[in-house]
Amino acid sequence: ELVSVLPPYYTDRKSVDCSWEDKGRIMRSLFEENKEKEIEVIDGLKVFHEQGWALVLPDAEEPVFQVYSEANSQEEADALTSLYTGKINALQLK
């Protein structure tokens, strides 16, 4: 019964390769870039957007970031994941 009254939500997840050396710099850059938004910093960086949220987690055992998102539609979840994977890739080029 409770499930029927909850709004639907959609998720997405992608991995982004990143060198160990760049992970800290990229996390700091993402934090600075999003500090005006509602964020949570627990194990990673969770950024809240109007349509949902994205969570950027630096993997503890591999040279990669895990990017998770949740939104009101699959398209919005995919867009949030793509936004943050794109930011990570762009920051690696700097």
PDB file of N, CA and C in Angstrom:
ATOM      1  N   GLU A   1       0.812  -1.196   0.000  1.00  0.00           N
ATOM      2  CA  GLU A   1       0.000   0.000   0.000  1.00  0.00           C
ATOM      3  C   GLU A   1       0.858   1.263   0.000  1.00  0.00           C
ATOM      4  N   LEU A   2       1.860   1.296   0.855  1.00  0.00           N
ATOM      5  CA  LEU A   2       2.720   2.473   0.944  1.00  0.00           C
ATOM      6  C   LEU A   2       3.422   2.745  -0.377  1.00  0.00           C
ATOM      7  N   VAL A   3       3.844   1.698  -1.046  1.00  0.00           N
ATOM      8  CA  VAL A   3       4.546   1.858  -2.318  1.00  0.00           C
ATOM      9  C   VAL A   3       3.658   2.554  -3.346  1.00  0.00           C
ATOM     10  N   SER A   4       2.373   2.301  -3.309  1.00  0.00           N
ATOM     11  CA  SER A   4       1.475   2.893  -4.299  1.00  0.00           C
ATOM     12  C   SER A   4       1.327   4.400  -4.144  1.00  0.00           C
ATOM     13  N   VAL A   5       1.622   4.949  -2.976  1.00  0.00           N
ATOM     14  CA  VAL A   5       1.501   6.402  -2.784  1.00  0.00           C
ATOM     15  C   VAL A   5       2.833   7.127  -2.963  1.00  0.00           C
ATOM     16  N   LEU A   6       3.919   6.392  -3.039  1.00  0.00           N
ATOM     17  CA  LEU A   6       5.223   7.018  -3.251  1.00  0.00           C
ATOM     18  C   LEU A   6       5.404   7.356  -4.726  1.00  0.00           C
ATOM     19  N   PRO A   7       6.005   8.505  -5.012  1.00  0.00           N
ATOM     20  CA  PRO A   7       6.242   8.836  -6.420  1.00  0.00           C
ATOM     21  C   PRO A   7       7.321   7.920  -7.007  1.00  0.00           C
ATOM     22  N   PRO A   8       7.251   7.657  -8.304  1.00  0.00           N
ATOM     23  CA  PRO A   8       8.287   6.823  -8.917  1.00  0.00           C
ATOM     24  C   PRO A   8       9.611   7.580  -8.968  1.00  0.00           C
ATOM     25  N   TYR A   9      10.692   6.842  -8.927  1.00  0.00           N
ATOM     26  CA  TYR A   9      12.006   7.449  -9.108  1.00  0.00           C
ATOM     27  C   TYR A   9      12.837   6.526  -9.987  1.00  0.00           C
ATOM     28  N   TYR A  10      13.808   7.130 -10.644  1.00  0.00           N
ATOM     29  CA  TYR A  10      14.628   6.412 -11.609  1.00  0.00           C
ATOM     30  C   TYR A  10      16.089   6.636 -11.265  1.00  0.00           C
ATOM     31  N   THR A  11      16.910   5.632 -11.538  1.00  0.00           N
ATOM     32  CA  THR A  11      18.324   5.721 -11.178  1.00  0.00           C
ATOM     33  C   THR A  11      19.214   5.442 -12.386  1.00  0.00           C
ATOM     34  N   ASP A  12      20.454   5.870 -12.249  1.00  0.00           N
ATOM     35  CA  ASP A  12      21.469   5.589 -13.253  1.00  0.00           C
ATOM     36  C   ASP A  12      22.807   5.493 -12.530  1.00  0.00           C
ATOM     37  N   ARG A  13      23.754   4.800 -13.139  1.00  0.00           N
ATOM     38  CA  ARG A  13      25.086   4.642 -12.541  1.00  0.00           C
ATOM     39  C   ARG A  13      26.102   4.465 -13.655  1.00  0.00           C
ATOM     40  N   LYS A  14      27.227   5.142 -13.500  1.00  0.00           N
ATOM     41  CA  LYS A  14      28.330   4.976 -14.444  1.00  0.00           C
ATOM     42  C   LYS A  14      29.646   5.039 -13.681  1.00  0.00           C
ATOM     43  N   SER A  15      30.659   4.397 -14.237  1.00  0.00           N
ATOM     44  CA  SER A  15      32.015   4.468 -13.705  1.00  0.00           C
ATOM     45  C   SER A  15      32.850   5.343 -14.625  1.00  0.00           C
ATOM     46  N   VAL A  16      33.764   6.109 -14.022  1.00  0.00           N
ATOM     47  CA  VAL A  16      34.665   6.963 -14.797  1.00  0.00           C
ATOM     48  C   VAL A  16      36.085   6.677 -14.337  1.00  0.00           C
ATOM     49  N   ASP A  17      36.931   6.225 -15.243  1.00  0.00           N
ATOM     50  CA  ASP A  17      38.336   6.002 -14.907  1.00  0.00           C
ATOM     51  C   ASP A  17      38.993   7.324 -14.543  1.00  0.00           C
ATOM     52  N   CYS A  18      39.848   7.280 -13.529  1.00  0.00           N
ATOM     53  CA  CYS A  18      40.558   8.479 -13.085  1.00  0.00           C
ATOM     54  C   CYS A  18      41.806   8.037 -12.333  1.00  0.00           C
ATOM     55  N   SER A  19      42.914   8.681 -12.608  1.00  0.00           N
ATOM     56  CA  SER A  19      44.153   8.297 -11.929  1.00  0.00           C
ATOM     57  C   SER A  19      44.047   8.591 -10.433  1.00  0.00           C
ATOM     58  N   TRP A  20      44.780   7.821  -9.649  1.00  0.00           N
ATOM     59  CA  TRP A  20      44.810   8.041  -8.201  1.00  0.00           C
ATOM     60  C   TRP A  20      45.233   9.472  -7.897  1.00  0.00           C
ATOM     61  N   GLU A  21      46.198   9.976  -8.666  1.00  0.00           N
ATOM     62  CA  GLU A  21      46.756  11.303  -8.408  1.00  0.00           C
ATOM     63  C   GLU A  21      45.737  12.417  -8.623  1.00  0.00           C
ATOM     64  N   ASP A  22      44.779  12.223  -9.517  1.00  0.00           N
ATOM     65  CA  ASP A  22      43.804  13.269  -9.840  1.00  0.00           C
ATOM     66  C   ASP A  22      42.551  13.242  -8.971  1.00  0.00           C
ATOM     67  N   LYS A  23      42.303  12.144  -8.283  1.00  0.00           N
ATOM     68  CA  LYS A  23      41.037  11.999  -7.564  1.00  0.00           C
ATOM     69  C   LYS A  23      40.779  13.110  -6.548  1.00  0.00           C
ATOM     70  N   GLY A  24      41.750  13.421  -5.714  1.00  0.00           N
ATOM     71  CA  GLY A  24      41.563  14.454  -4.691  1.00  0.00           C
ATOM     72  C   GLY A  24      41.321  15.821  -5.296  1.00  0.00           C
ATOM     73  N   ARG A  25      42.094  16.163  -6.314  1.00  0.00           N
ATOM     74  CA  ARG A  25      41.941  17.463  -6.978  1.00  0.00           C
ATOM     75  C   ARG A  25      40.561  17.584  -7.616  1.00  0.00           C
ATOM     76  N   ILE A  26      40.103  16.517  -8.240  1.00  0.00           N
ATOM     77  CA  ILE A  26      38.799  16.542  -8.896  1.00  0.00           C
ATOM     78  C   ILE A  26      37.687  16.662  -7.865  1.00  0.00           C
ATOM     79  N   MET A  27      37.780  15.945  -6.749  1.00  0.00           N
ATOM     80  CA  MET A  27      36.758  16.065  -5.702  1.00  0.00           C
ATOM     81  C   MET A  27      36.716  17.492  -5.159  1.00  0.00           C
ATOM     82  N   ARG A  28      37.880  18.096  -4.924  1.00  0.00           N
ATOM     83  CA  ARG A  28      37.908  19.486  -4.439  1.00  0.00           C
ATOM     84  C   ARG A  28      37.285  20.430  -5.459  1.00  0.00           C
ATOM     85  N   SER A  29      37.585  20.228  -6.723  1.00  0.00           N
ATOM     86  CA  SER A  29      37.021  21.079  -7.779  1.00  0.00           C
ATOM     87  C   SER A  29      35.504  20.936  -7.852  1.00  0.00           C
ATOM     88  N   LEU A  30      35.009  19.713  -7.781  1.00  0.00           N
ATOM     89  CA  LEU A  30      33.560  19.496  -7.816  1.00  0.00           C
ATOM     90  C   LEU A  30      32.882  20.120  -6.599  1.00  0.00           C
ATOM     91  N   PHE A  31      33.528  20.013  -5.435  1.00  0.00           N
ATOM     92  CA  PHE A  31      32.975  20.630  -4.231  1.00  0.00           C
ATOM     93  C   PHE A  31      32.892  22.145  -4.406  1.00  0.00           C
ATOM     94  N   GLU A  32      33.979  22.760  -4.845  1.00  0.00           N
ATOM     95  CA  GLU A  32      34.010  24.217  -5.035  1.00  0.00           C
ATOM     96  C   GLU A  32      32.964  24.661  -6.053  1.00  0.00           C
ATOM     97  N   GLU A  33      32.830  23.901  -7.110  1.00  0.00           N
ATOM     98  CA  GLU A  33      31.895  24.234  -8.181  1.00  0.00           C
ATOM     99  C   GLU A  33      30.437  24.155  -7.720  1.00  0.00           C
ATOM    100  N   ASN A  34      30.168  23.335  -6.714  1.00  0.00           N
ATOM    101  CA  ASN A  34      28.788  23.099  -6.283  1.00  0.00           C
ATOM    102  C   ASN A  34      28.473  23.622  -4.889  1.00  0.00           C
ATOM    103  N   LYS A  35      29.363  24.397  -4.284  1.00  0.00           N
ATOM    104  CA  LYS A  35      29.165  24.791  -2.887  1.00  0.00           C
ATOM    105  C   LYS A  35      27.958  25.700  -2.669  1.00  0.00           C
ATOM    106  N   GLU A  36      27.434  26.315  -3.720  1.00  0.00           N
ATOM    107  CA  GLU A  36      26.237  27.152  -3.588  1.00  0.00           C
ATOM    108  C   GLU A  36      24.959  26.317  -3.626  1.00  0.00           C
ATOM    109  N   LYS A  37      25.079  25.047  -4.002  1.00  0.00           N
ATOM    110  CA  LYS A  37      23.920  24.154  -4.068  1.00  0.00           C
ATOM    111  C   LYS A  37      23.793  23.395  -2.753  1.00  0.00           C
ATOM    112  N   GLU A  38      22.668  22.717  -2.597  1.00  0.00           N
ATOM    113  CA  GLU A  38      22.515  21.832  -1.441  1.00  0.00           C
ATOM    114  C   GLU A  38      23.365  20.593  -1.702  1.00  0.00           C
ATOM    115  N   ILE A  39      24.275  20.302  -0.771  1.00  0.00           N
ATOM    116  CA  ILE A  39      25.166  19.152  -0.935  1.00  0.00           C
ATOM    117  C   ILE A  39      25.260  18.369   0.370  1.00  0.00           C
ATOM    118  N   GLU A  40      25.698  17.130   0.251  1.00  0.00           N
ATOM    119  CA  GLU A  40      26.079  16.293   1.390  1.00  0.00           C
ATOM    120  C   GLU A  40      27.469  15.757   1.080  1.00  0.00           C
ATOM    121  N   VAL A  41      28.315  15.746   2.094  1.00  0.00           N
ATOM    122  CA  VAL A  41      29.672  15.229   1.908  1.00  0.00           C
ATOM    123  C   VAL A  41      29.880  14.098   2.909  1.00  0.00           C
ATOM    124  N   ILE A  42      29.529  12.884   2.487  1.00  0.00           N
ATOM    125  CA  ILE A  42      29.724  11.682   3.296  1.00  0.00           C
ATOM    126  C   ILE A  42      30.266  10.621   2.346  1.00  0.00           C
ATOM    127  N   ASP A  43      31.525  10.287   2.470  1.00  0.00           N
ATOM    128  CA  ASP A  43      32.193   9.315   1.593  1.00  0.00           C
ATOM    129  C   ASP A  43      32.389   9.824   0.172  1.00  0.00           C
ATOM    130  N   GLY A  44      31.627  10.808  -0.243  1.00  0.00           N
ATOM    131  CA  GLY A  44      31.700  11.360  -1.589  1.00  0.00           C
ATOM    132  C   GLY A  44      30.992  12.701  -1.601  1.00  0.00           C
ATOM    133  N   LEU A  45      30.541  13.120  -2.757  1.00  0.00           N
ATOM    134  CA  LEU A  45      29.850  14.395  -2.900  1.00  0.00           C
ATOM    135  C   LEU A  45      28.485  14.134  -3.520  1.00  0.00           C
ATOM    136  N   LYS A  46      27.427  14.440  -2.760  1.00  0.00           N
ATOM    137  CA  LYS A  46      26.060  14.300  -3.247  1.00  0.00           C
ATOM    138  C   LYS A  46      25.528  15.702  -3.492  1.00  0.00           C
ATOM    139  N   VAL A  47      25.114  15.966  -4.729  1.00  0.00           N
ATOM    140  CA  VAL A  47      24.636  17.289  -5.121  1.00  0.00           C
ATOM    141  C   VAL A  47      23.159  17.177  -5.480  1.00  0.00           C
ATOM    142  N   PHE A  48      22.350  18.008  -4.818  1.00  0.00           N
ATOM    143  CA  PHE A  48      20.911  17.999  -5.059  1.00  0.00           C
ATOM    144  C   PHE A  48      20.557  19.008  -6.146  1.00  0.00           C
ATOM    145  N   HIS A  49      19.727  18.568  -7.065  1.00  0.00           N
ATOM    146  CA  HIS A  49      19.226  19.398  -8.161  1.00  0.00           C
ATOM    147  C   HIS A  49      17.704  19.378  -8.089  1.00  0.00           C
ATOM    148  N   GLU A  50      17.076  20.267  -8.827  1.00  0.00           N
ATOM    149  CA  GLU A  50      15.616  20.330  -8.827  1.00  0.00           C
ATOM    150  C   GLU A  50      14.985  19.000  -9.232  1.00  0.00           C
ATOM    151  N   GLN A  51      15.569  18.333 -10.216  1.00  0.00           N
ATOM    152  CA  GLN A  51      14.992  17.094 -10.733  1.00  0.00           C
ATOM    153  C   GLN A  51      15.465  15.837 -10.004  1.00  0.00           C
ATOM    154  N   GLY A  52      16.436  15.966  -9.087  1.00  0.00           N
ATOM    155  CA  GLY A  52      16.950  14.795  -8.379  1.00  0.00           C
ATOM    156  C   GLY A  52      18.307  15.083  -7.779  1.00  0.00           C
ATOM    157  N   TRP A  53      19.148  14.063  -7.705  1.00  0.00           N
ATOM    158  CA  TRP A  53      20.490  14.247  -7.147  1.00  0.00           C
ATOM    159  C   TRP A  53      21.497  13.374  -7.881  1.00  0.00           C
ATOM    160  N   ALA A  54      22.765  13.755  -7.703  1.00  0.00           N
ATOM    161  CA  ALA A  54      23.879  12.964  -8.230  1.00  0.00           C
ATOM    162  C   ALA A  54      24.882  12.763  -7.102  1.00  0.00           C
ATOM    163  N   LEU A  55      25.460  11.586  -7.037  1.00  0.00           N
ATOM    164  CA  LEU A  55      26.450  11.243  -6.023  1.00  0.00           C
ATOM    165  C   LEU A  55      27.734  10.818  -6.724  1.00  0.00           C
ATOM    166  N   VAL A  56      28.824  11.508  -6.409  1.00  0.00           N
ATOM    167  CA  VAL A  56      30.138  11.187  -6.969  1.00  0.00           C
ATOM    168  C   VAL A  56      30.957  10.539  -5.861  1.00  0.00           C
ATOM    169  N   LEU A  57      31.306   9.270  -6.054  1.00  0.00           N
ATOM    170  CA  LEU A  57      32.068   8.518  -5.058  1.00  0.00           C
ATOM    171  C   LEU A  57      33.423   8.105  -5.623  1.00  0.00           C
ATOM    172  N   PRO A  58      34.506   8.540  -4.987  1.00  0.00           N
ATOM    173  CA  PRO A  58      35.808   8.022  -5.404  1.00  0.00           C
ATOM    174  C   PRO A  58      35.947   6.589  -4.882  1.00  0.00           C
ATOM    175  N   ASP A  59      36.212   5.661  -5.754  1.00  0.00           N
ATOM    176  CA  ASP A  59      36.354   4.263  -5.359  1.00  0.00           C
ATOM    177  C   ASP A  59      37.601   4.110  -4.497  1.00  0.00           C
ATOM    178  N   ALA A  60      37.476   3.396  -3.386  1.00  0.00           N
ATOM    179  CA  ALA A  60      38.591   3.240  -2.450  1.00  0.00           C
ATOM    180  C   ALA A  60      39.638   2.239  -2.939  1.00  0.00           C
ATOM    181  N   GLU A  61      39.254   1.345  -3.838  1.00  0.00           N
ATOM    182  CA  GLU A  61      40.165   0.281  -4.246  1.00  0.00           C
ATOM    183  C   GLU A  61      40.615   0.354  -5.699  1.00  0.00           C
ATOM    184  N   GLU A  62      39.947   1.135  -6.508  1.00  0.00           N
ATOM    185  CA  GLU A  62      40.264   1.223  -7.934  1.00  0.00           C
ATOM    186  C   GLU A  62      40.444   2.688  -8.331  1.00  0.00           C
ATOM    187  N   PRO A  63      41.201   2.964  -9.390  1.00  0.00           N
ATOM    188  CA  PRO A  63      41.367   4.344  -9.858  1.00  0.00           C
ATOM    189  C   PRO A  63      40.163   4.781 -10.703  1.00  0.00           C
ATOM    190  N   VAL A  64      39.006   4.871 -10.056  1.00  0.00           N
ATOM    191  CA  VAL A  64      37.766   5.234 -10.751  1.00  0.00           C
ATOM    192  C   VAL A  64      36.841   5.989  -9.803  1.00  0.00           C
ATOM    193  N   PHE A  65      35.924   6.725 -10.399  1.00  0.00           N
ATOM    194  CA  PHE A  65      34.808   7.338  -9.685  1.00  0.00           C
ATOM    195  C   PHE A  65      33.555   6.560 -10.047  1.00  0.00           C
ATOM    196  N   GLN A  66      32.669   6.382  -9.077  1.00  0.00           N
ATOM    197  CA  GLN A  66      31.333   5.856  -9.335  1.00  0.00           C
ATOM    198  C   GLN A  66      30.387   7.056  -9.273  1.00  0.00           C
ATOM    199  N   VAL A  67      29.557   7.206 -10.283  1.00  0.00           N
ATOM    200  CA  VAL A  67      28.596   8.308 -10.317  1.00  0.00           C
ATOM    201  C   VAL A  67      27.202   7.694 -10.331  1.00  0.00           C
ATOM    202  N   TYR A  68      26.415   8.022  -9.311  1.00  0.00           N
ATOM    203  CA  TYR A  68      25.046   7.540  -9.176  1.00  0.00           C
ATOM    204  C   TYR A  68      24.108   8.733  -9.292  1.00  0.00           C
ATOM    205  N   SER A  69      22.910   8.490  -9.802  1.00  0.00           N
ATOM    206  CA  SER A  69      21.915   9.552  -9.825  1.00  0.00           C
ATOM    207  C   SER A  69      20.532   8.972  -9.580  1.00  0.00           C
ATOM    208  N   GLU A  70      19.651   9.847  -9.105  1.00  0.00           N
ATOM    209  CA  GLU A  70      18.251   9.499  -8.918  1.00  0.00           C
ATOM    210  C   GLU A  70      17.440  10.718  -9.319  1.00  0.00           C
ATOM    211  N   ALA A  71      16.367  10.503 -10.088  1.00  0.00           N
ATOM    212  CA  ALA A  71      15.569  11.625 -10.570  1.00  0.00           C
ATOM    213  C   ALA A  71      14.124  11.186 -10.804  1.00  0.00           C
ATOM    214  N   ASN A  72      13.321  12.156 -11.244  1.00  0.00           N
ATOM    215  CA  ASN A  72      11.896  11.927 -11.480  1.00  0.00           C
ATOM    216  C   ASN A  72      11.609  11.154 -12.766  1.00  0.00           C
ATOM    217  N   SER A  73      12.574  11.082 -13.669  1.00  0.00           N
ATOM    218  CA  SER A  73      12.416  10.310 -14.907  1.00  0.00           C
ATOM    219  C   SER A  73      13.761   9.683 -15.261  1.00  0.00           C
ATOM    220  N   GLN A  74      13.726   8.672 -16.110  1.00  0.00           N
ATOM    221  CA  GLN A  74      14.975   8.024 -16.513  1.00  0.00           C
ATOM    222  C   GLN A  74      15.850   8.991 -17.299  1.00  0.00           C
ATOM    223  N   GLU A  75      15.231   9.827 -18.118  1.00  0.00           N
ATOM    224  CA  GLU A  75      15.990  10.802 -18.903  1.00  0.00           C
ATOM    225  C   GLU A  75      16.734  11.776 -17.995  1.00  0.00           C
ATOM    226  N   GLU A  76      16.073  12.243 -16.930  1.00  0.00           N
ATOM    227  CA  GLU A  76      16.719  13.176 -16.000  1.00  0.00           C
ATOM    228  C   GLU A  76      17.831  12.489 -15.216  1.00  0.00           C
ATOM    229  N   ALA A  77      17.614  11.231 -14.818  1.00  0.00           N
ATOM    230  CA  ALA A  77      18.664  10.486 -14.114  1.00  0.00           C
ATOM    231  C   ALA A  77      19.874  10.303 -15.028  1.00  0.00           C
ATOM    232  N   ASP A  78      19.630   9.924 -16.276  1.00  0.00           N
ATOM    233  CA  ASP A  78      20.724   9.761 -17.242  1.00  0.00           C
ATOM    234  C   ASP A  78      21.458  11.081 -17.458  1.00  0.00           C
ATOM    235  N   ALA A  79      20.696  12.187 -17.526  1.00  0.00           N
ATOM    236  CA  ALA A  79      21.302  13.506 -17.754  1.00  0.00           C
ATOM    237  C   ALA A  79      22.185  13.921 -16.583  1.00  0.00           C
ATOM    238  N   LEU A  80      21.744  13.654 -15.354  1.00  0.00           N
ATOM    239  CA  LEU A  80      22.563  13.996 -14.185  1.00  0.00           C
ATOM    240  C   LEU A  80      23.852  13.183 -14.169  1.00  0.00           C
ATOM    241  N   THR A  81      23.743  11.895 -14.455  1.00  0.00           N
ATOM    242  CA  THR A  81      24.943  11.060 -14.498  1.00  0.00           C
ATOM    243  C   THR A  81      25.897  11.557 -15.579  1.00  0.00           C
ATOM    244  N   SER A  82      25.366  11.859 -16.741  1.00  0.00           N
ATOM    245  CA  SER A  82      26.201  12.363 -17.841  1.00  0.00           C
ATOM    246  C   SER A  82      26.839  13.699 -17.495  1.00  0.00           C
ATOM    247  N   LEU A  83      26.107  14.562 -16.797  1.00  0.00           N
ATOM    248  CA  LEU A  83      26.645  15.858 -16.394  1.00  0.00           C
ATOM    249  C   LEU A  83      27.902  15.671 -15.551  1.00  0.00           C
ATOM    250  N   TYR A  84      27.833  14.796 -14.546  1.00  0.00           N
ATOM    251  CA  TYR A  84      28.970  14.630 -13.640  1.00  0.00           C
ATOM    252  C   TYR A  84      30.087  13.780 -14.235  1.00  0.00           C
ATOM    253  N   THR A  85      29.765  12.800 -15.060  1.00  0.00           N
ATOM    254  CA  THR A  85      30.850  12.073 -15.727  1.00  0.00           C
ATOM    255  C   THR A  85      31.578  13.012 -16.688  1.00  0.00           C
ATOM    256  N   GLY A  86      30.839  13.898 -17.336  1.00  0.00           N
ATOM    257  CA  GLY A  86      31.459  14.891 -18.217  1.00  0.00           C
ATOM    258  C   GLY A  86      32.359  15.849 -17.464  1.00  0.00           C
ATOM    259  N   LYS A  87      31.903  16.292 -16.286  1.00  0.00           N
ATOM    260  CA  LYS A  87      32.719  17.199 -15.466  1.00  0.00           C
ATOM    261  C   LYS A  87      34.011  16.511 -15.031  1.00  0.00           C
ATOM    262  N   ILE A  88      33.908  15.257 -14.615  1.00  0.00           N
ATOM    263  CA  ILE A  88      35.100  14.513 -14.184  1.00  0.00           C
ATOM    264  C   ILE A  88      36.076  14.377 -15.351  1.00  0.00           C
ATOM    265  N   ASN A  89      35.567  14.002 -16.509  1.00  0.00           N
ATOM    266  CA  ASN A  89      36.444  13.853 -17.680  1.00  0.00           C
ATOM    267  C   ASN A  89      37.098  15.177 -18.057  1.00  0.00           C
ATOM    268  N   ALA A  90      36.342  16.275 -18.005  1.00  0.00           N
ATOM    269  CA  ALA A  90      36.900  17.589 -18.344  1.00  0.00           C
ATOM    270  C   ALA A  90      37.972  18.002 -17.339  1.00  0.00           C
ATOM    271  N   LEU A  91      37.746  17.733 -16.052  1.00  0.00           N
ATOM    272  CA  LEU A  91      38.719  18.102 -15.025  1.00  0.00           C
ATOM    273  C   LEU A  91      40.004  17.286 -15.139  1.00  0.00           C
ATOM    274  N   GLN A  92      39.916  16.075 -15.677  1.00  0.00           N
ATOM    275  CA  GLN A  92      41.127  15.266 -15.859  1.00  0.00           C
ATOM    276  C   GLN A  92      42.044  15.859 -16.920  1.00  0.00           C
ATOM    277  N   LEU A  93      41.485  16.641 -17.819  1.00  0.00           N
ATOM    278  CA  LEU A  93      42.275  17.230 -18.898  1.00  0.00           C
ATOM    279  C   LEU A  93      43.036  18.469 -18.449  1.00  0.00           C
ATOM    280  N   LYS A  94      42.711  18.984 -17.257  1.00  0.00           N
ATOM    281  CA  LYS A  94      43.367  20.209 -16.769  1.00  0.00           C
ATOM    282  C   LYS A  94      44.669  19.892 -16.088  1.00  0.00           C
TER     283      LYS A  94
END
